[in-house]
Coordinates of C-alpha atoms in Angstrom, one line a residue:
X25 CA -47.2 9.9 130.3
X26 CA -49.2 10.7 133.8
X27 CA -50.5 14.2 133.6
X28 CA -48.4 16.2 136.7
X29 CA -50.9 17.3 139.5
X30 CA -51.2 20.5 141.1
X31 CA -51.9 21.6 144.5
X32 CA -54.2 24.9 144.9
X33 CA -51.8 28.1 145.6
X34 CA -48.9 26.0 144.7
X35 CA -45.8 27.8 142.2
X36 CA -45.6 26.4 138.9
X37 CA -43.3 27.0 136.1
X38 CA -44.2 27.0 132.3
X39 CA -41.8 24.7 130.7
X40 CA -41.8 26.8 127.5
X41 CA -41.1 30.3 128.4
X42 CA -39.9 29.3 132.4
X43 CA -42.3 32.0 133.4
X44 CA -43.5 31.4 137.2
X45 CA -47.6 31.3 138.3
X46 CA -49.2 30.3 140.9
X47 CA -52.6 28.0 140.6
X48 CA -56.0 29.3 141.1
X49 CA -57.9 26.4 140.2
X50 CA -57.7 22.8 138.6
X51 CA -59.9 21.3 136.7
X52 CA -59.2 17.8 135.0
X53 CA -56.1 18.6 132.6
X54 CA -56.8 22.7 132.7
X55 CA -54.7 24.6 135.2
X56 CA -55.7 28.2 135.9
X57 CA -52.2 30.3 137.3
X58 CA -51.9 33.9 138.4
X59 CA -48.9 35.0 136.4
X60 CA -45.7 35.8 139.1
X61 CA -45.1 39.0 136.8
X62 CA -48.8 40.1 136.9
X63 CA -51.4 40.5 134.4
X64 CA -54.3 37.9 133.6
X65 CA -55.3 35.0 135.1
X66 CA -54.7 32.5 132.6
X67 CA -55.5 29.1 131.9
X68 CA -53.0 26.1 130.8
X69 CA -52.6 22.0 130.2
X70 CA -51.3 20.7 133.2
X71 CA -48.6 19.0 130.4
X72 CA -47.3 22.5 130.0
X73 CA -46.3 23.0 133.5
X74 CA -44.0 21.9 136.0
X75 CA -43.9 22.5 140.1
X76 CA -41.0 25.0 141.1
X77 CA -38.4 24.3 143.2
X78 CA -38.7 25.0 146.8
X79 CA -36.5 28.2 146.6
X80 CA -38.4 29.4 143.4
X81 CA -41.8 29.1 145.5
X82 CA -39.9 30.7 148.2
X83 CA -38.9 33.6 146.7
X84 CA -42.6 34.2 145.9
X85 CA -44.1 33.6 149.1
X86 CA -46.0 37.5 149.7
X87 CA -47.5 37.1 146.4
X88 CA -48.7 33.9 147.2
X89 CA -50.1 34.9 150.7
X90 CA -51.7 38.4 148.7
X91 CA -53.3 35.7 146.1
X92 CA -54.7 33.4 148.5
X93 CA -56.4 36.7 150.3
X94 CA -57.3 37.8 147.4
X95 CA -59.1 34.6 146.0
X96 CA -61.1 34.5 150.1
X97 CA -62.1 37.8 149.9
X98 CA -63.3 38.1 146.4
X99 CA -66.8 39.0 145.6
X100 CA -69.1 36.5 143.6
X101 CA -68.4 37.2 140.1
X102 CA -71.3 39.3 138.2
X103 CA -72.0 40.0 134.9
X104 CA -72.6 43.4 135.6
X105 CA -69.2 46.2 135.5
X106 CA -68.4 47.4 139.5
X107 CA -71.0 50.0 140.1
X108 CA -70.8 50.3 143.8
X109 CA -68.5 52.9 145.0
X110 CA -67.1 51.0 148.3
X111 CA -66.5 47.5 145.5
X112 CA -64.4 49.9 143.3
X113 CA -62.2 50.9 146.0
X114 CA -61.7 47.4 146.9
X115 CA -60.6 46.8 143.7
X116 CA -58.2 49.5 143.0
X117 CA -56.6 48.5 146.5
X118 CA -56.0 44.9 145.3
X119 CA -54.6 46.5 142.1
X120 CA -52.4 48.2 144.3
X121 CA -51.3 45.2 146.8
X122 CA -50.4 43.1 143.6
X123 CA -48.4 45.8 142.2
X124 CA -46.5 46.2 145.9
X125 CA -45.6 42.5 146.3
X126 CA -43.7 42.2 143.4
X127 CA -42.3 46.0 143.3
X128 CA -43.4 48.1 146.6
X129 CA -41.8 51.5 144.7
X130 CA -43.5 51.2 141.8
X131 CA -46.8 50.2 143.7
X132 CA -45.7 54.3 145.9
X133 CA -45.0 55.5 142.2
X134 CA -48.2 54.8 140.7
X135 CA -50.6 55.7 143.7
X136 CA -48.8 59.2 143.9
X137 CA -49.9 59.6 140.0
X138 CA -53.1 58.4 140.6
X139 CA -54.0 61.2 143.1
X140 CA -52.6 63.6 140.8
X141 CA -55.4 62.6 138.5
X142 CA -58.0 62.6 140.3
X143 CA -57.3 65.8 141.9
X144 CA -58.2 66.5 138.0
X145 CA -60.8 64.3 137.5
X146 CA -62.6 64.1 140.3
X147 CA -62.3 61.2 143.4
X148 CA -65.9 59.9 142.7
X149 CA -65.6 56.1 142.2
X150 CA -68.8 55.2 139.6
X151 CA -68.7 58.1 138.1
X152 CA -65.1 59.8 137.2
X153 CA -63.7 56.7 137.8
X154 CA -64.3 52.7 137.7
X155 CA -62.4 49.4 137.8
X156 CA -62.6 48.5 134.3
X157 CA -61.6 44.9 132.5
X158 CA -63.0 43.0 129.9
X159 CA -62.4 39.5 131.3
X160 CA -63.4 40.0 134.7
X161 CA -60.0 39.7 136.0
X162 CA -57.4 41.9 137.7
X163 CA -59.4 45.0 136.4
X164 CA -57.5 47.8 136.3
X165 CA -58.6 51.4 137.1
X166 CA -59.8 53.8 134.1
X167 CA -60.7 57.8 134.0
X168 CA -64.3 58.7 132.8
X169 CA -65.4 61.8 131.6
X170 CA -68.8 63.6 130.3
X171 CA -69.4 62.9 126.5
X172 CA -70.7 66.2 125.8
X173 CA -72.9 64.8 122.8
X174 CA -74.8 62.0 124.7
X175 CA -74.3 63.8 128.3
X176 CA -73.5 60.3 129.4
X177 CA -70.1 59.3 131.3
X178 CA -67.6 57.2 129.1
X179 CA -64.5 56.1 129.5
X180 CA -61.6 58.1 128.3
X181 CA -58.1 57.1 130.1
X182 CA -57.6 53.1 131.0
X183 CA -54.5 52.3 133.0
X184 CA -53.5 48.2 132.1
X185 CA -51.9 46.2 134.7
X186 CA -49.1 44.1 133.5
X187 CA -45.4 43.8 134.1
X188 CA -45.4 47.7 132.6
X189 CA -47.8 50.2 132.7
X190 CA -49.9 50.6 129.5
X191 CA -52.1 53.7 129.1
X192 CA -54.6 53.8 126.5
X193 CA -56.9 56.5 125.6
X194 CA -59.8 57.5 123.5
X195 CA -58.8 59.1 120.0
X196 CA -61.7 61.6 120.1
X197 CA -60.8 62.8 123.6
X198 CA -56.3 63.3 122.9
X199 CA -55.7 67.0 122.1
X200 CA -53.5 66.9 118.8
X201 CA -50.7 68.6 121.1
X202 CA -50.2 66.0 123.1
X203 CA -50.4 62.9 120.6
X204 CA -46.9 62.1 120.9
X205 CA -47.5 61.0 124.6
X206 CA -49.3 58.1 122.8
X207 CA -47.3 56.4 120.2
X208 CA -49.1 53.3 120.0
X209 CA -52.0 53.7 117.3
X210 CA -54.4 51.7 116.6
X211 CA -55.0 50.3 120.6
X212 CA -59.0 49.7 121.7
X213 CA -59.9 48.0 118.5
X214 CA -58.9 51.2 116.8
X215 CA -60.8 53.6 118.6
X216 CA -57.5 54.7 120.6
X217 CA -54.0 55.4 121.1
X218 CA -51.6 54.3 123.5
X219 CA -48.3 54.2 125.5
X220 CA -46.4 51.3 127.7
X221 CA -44.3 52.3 130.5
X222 CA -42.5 50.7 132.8
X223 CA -43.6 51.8 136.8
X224 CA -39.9 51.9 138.3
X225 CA -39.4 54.7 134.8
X226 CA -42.0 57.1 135.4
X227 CA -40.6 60.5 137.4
X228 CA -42.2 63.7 138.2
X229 CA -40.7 65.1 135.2
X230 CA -42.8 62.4 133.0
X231 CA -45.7 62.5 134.6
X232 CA -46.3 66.3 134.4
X233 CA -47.0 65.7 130.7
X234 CA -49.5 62.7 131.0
X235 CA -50.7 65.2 134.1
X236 CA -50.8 68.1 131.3
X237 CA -52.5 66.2 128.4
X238 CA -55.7 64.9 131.2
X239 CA -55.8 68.7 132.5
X240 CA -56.7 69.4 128.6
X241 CA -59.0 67.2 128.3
X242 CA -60.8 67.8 131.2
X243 CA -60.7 71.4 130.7
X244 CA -62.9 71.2 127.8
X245 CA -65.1 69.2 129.1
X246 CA -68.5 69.8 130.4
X247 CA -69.0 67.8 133.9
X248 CA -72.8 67.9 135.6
X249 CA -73.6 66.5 138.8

């Protein structure tokens, strides 16, 4: 059987699951996608996929164009987590885009939460707040605060992009009062709790107590220039 071929940017669908991507890059039988419901780049056998249909790719034309811009304007990959302030920004603004093309009031939603929190934290990319992943990919943003017994900054608050929302937070850093905001145990290889939400469910009304539990925190923590 000929193994199908795929054209850069082009919409494919995984003939398992039916899930939609679109192709980064192709290397021999390896296809690398950009799942159409967000999340990690990831990397299949070309046997596994099939093109979409011309109203399939279609339907996912933004995405397609914020992908391609995206992959132009990317910088070279480093080794090294985003330090520069004016790189983070970037970052959390492609974070953004990729939420809007697929739902533009969820993308409204989560940038009005994410002021609220750093009008607690502080707006001082590097320091309160980085672009944080552990694959290099799609990063998503993440809350630091003062460790009090090192004096060093360390992340406390790391917001996943997916299809949902998923918080996760340090353990040593969640005031007993507000645990319940965090049902998940067990999340950053133990050391954390955490919570999955879906954008398009998260009102004022819910926020103020995720707003709440990081004015806690923060509260009793020591913060030094």
């Amino acid at each position: 059987m000929e193994t199908p071929k795929f054209e850069q940017y082009s919409v494919v669908k995984n003939t398992i699951n039916k899930s939609f991507g679109i192709v980064i890059k192709v290397i021999g039988e390896n296809v690398t996608i950009y799942p159409a419901k967000g999340g990690y780049k990831i990397t299949f056998r070309a046997q596994y996929l099939e093109q979409a249909s011309q109203e399939e790719t279609s339907s996912l034309k933004e995405l397609i164009e914020q992908v391609k811009t995206d992959e132009k304007e990317k910088p070279k990959k480093t080794s090294r987590r985003i330090i520069d302030p004016a790189h983070i920004r970037y970052e959390f603004d492609k974070f953004l885009k990729h939420i809007a093309v697929r739902y533009p009031a969820s993308e409204e939603a989560f940038r009005i939460f994410w002021r609220e929190l750093l009008d607690i934290a502080g707006d001082i990319p590097g320091k309160t707040w980085e672009m944080k992943s552990s694959t290099g990919n799609n990063p998503g943003p993440a809350l630091k605060l003062c460790n009090p017994s090192t004096q060093k900054w360390v992340y406390c608050l790391t917001f996943i992009p997916s299809y949902g929302l998923r918080i996760e937070i340090k353990k040593e850093f969640l005031p007993e009062e507000f645990d319940k905001l965090f049902p998940i145990d067990n999340a950053m290889f133990g050391a954390g709790k955490a919570v999955e939400l879906r954008y398009e469910n998260f009102p004022e009304e819910k926020r103020r107590h995720y707003l709440n539990c990081v004015k806690a925190i923060y509260a009793t923590q020591s913060t030094p220039e």
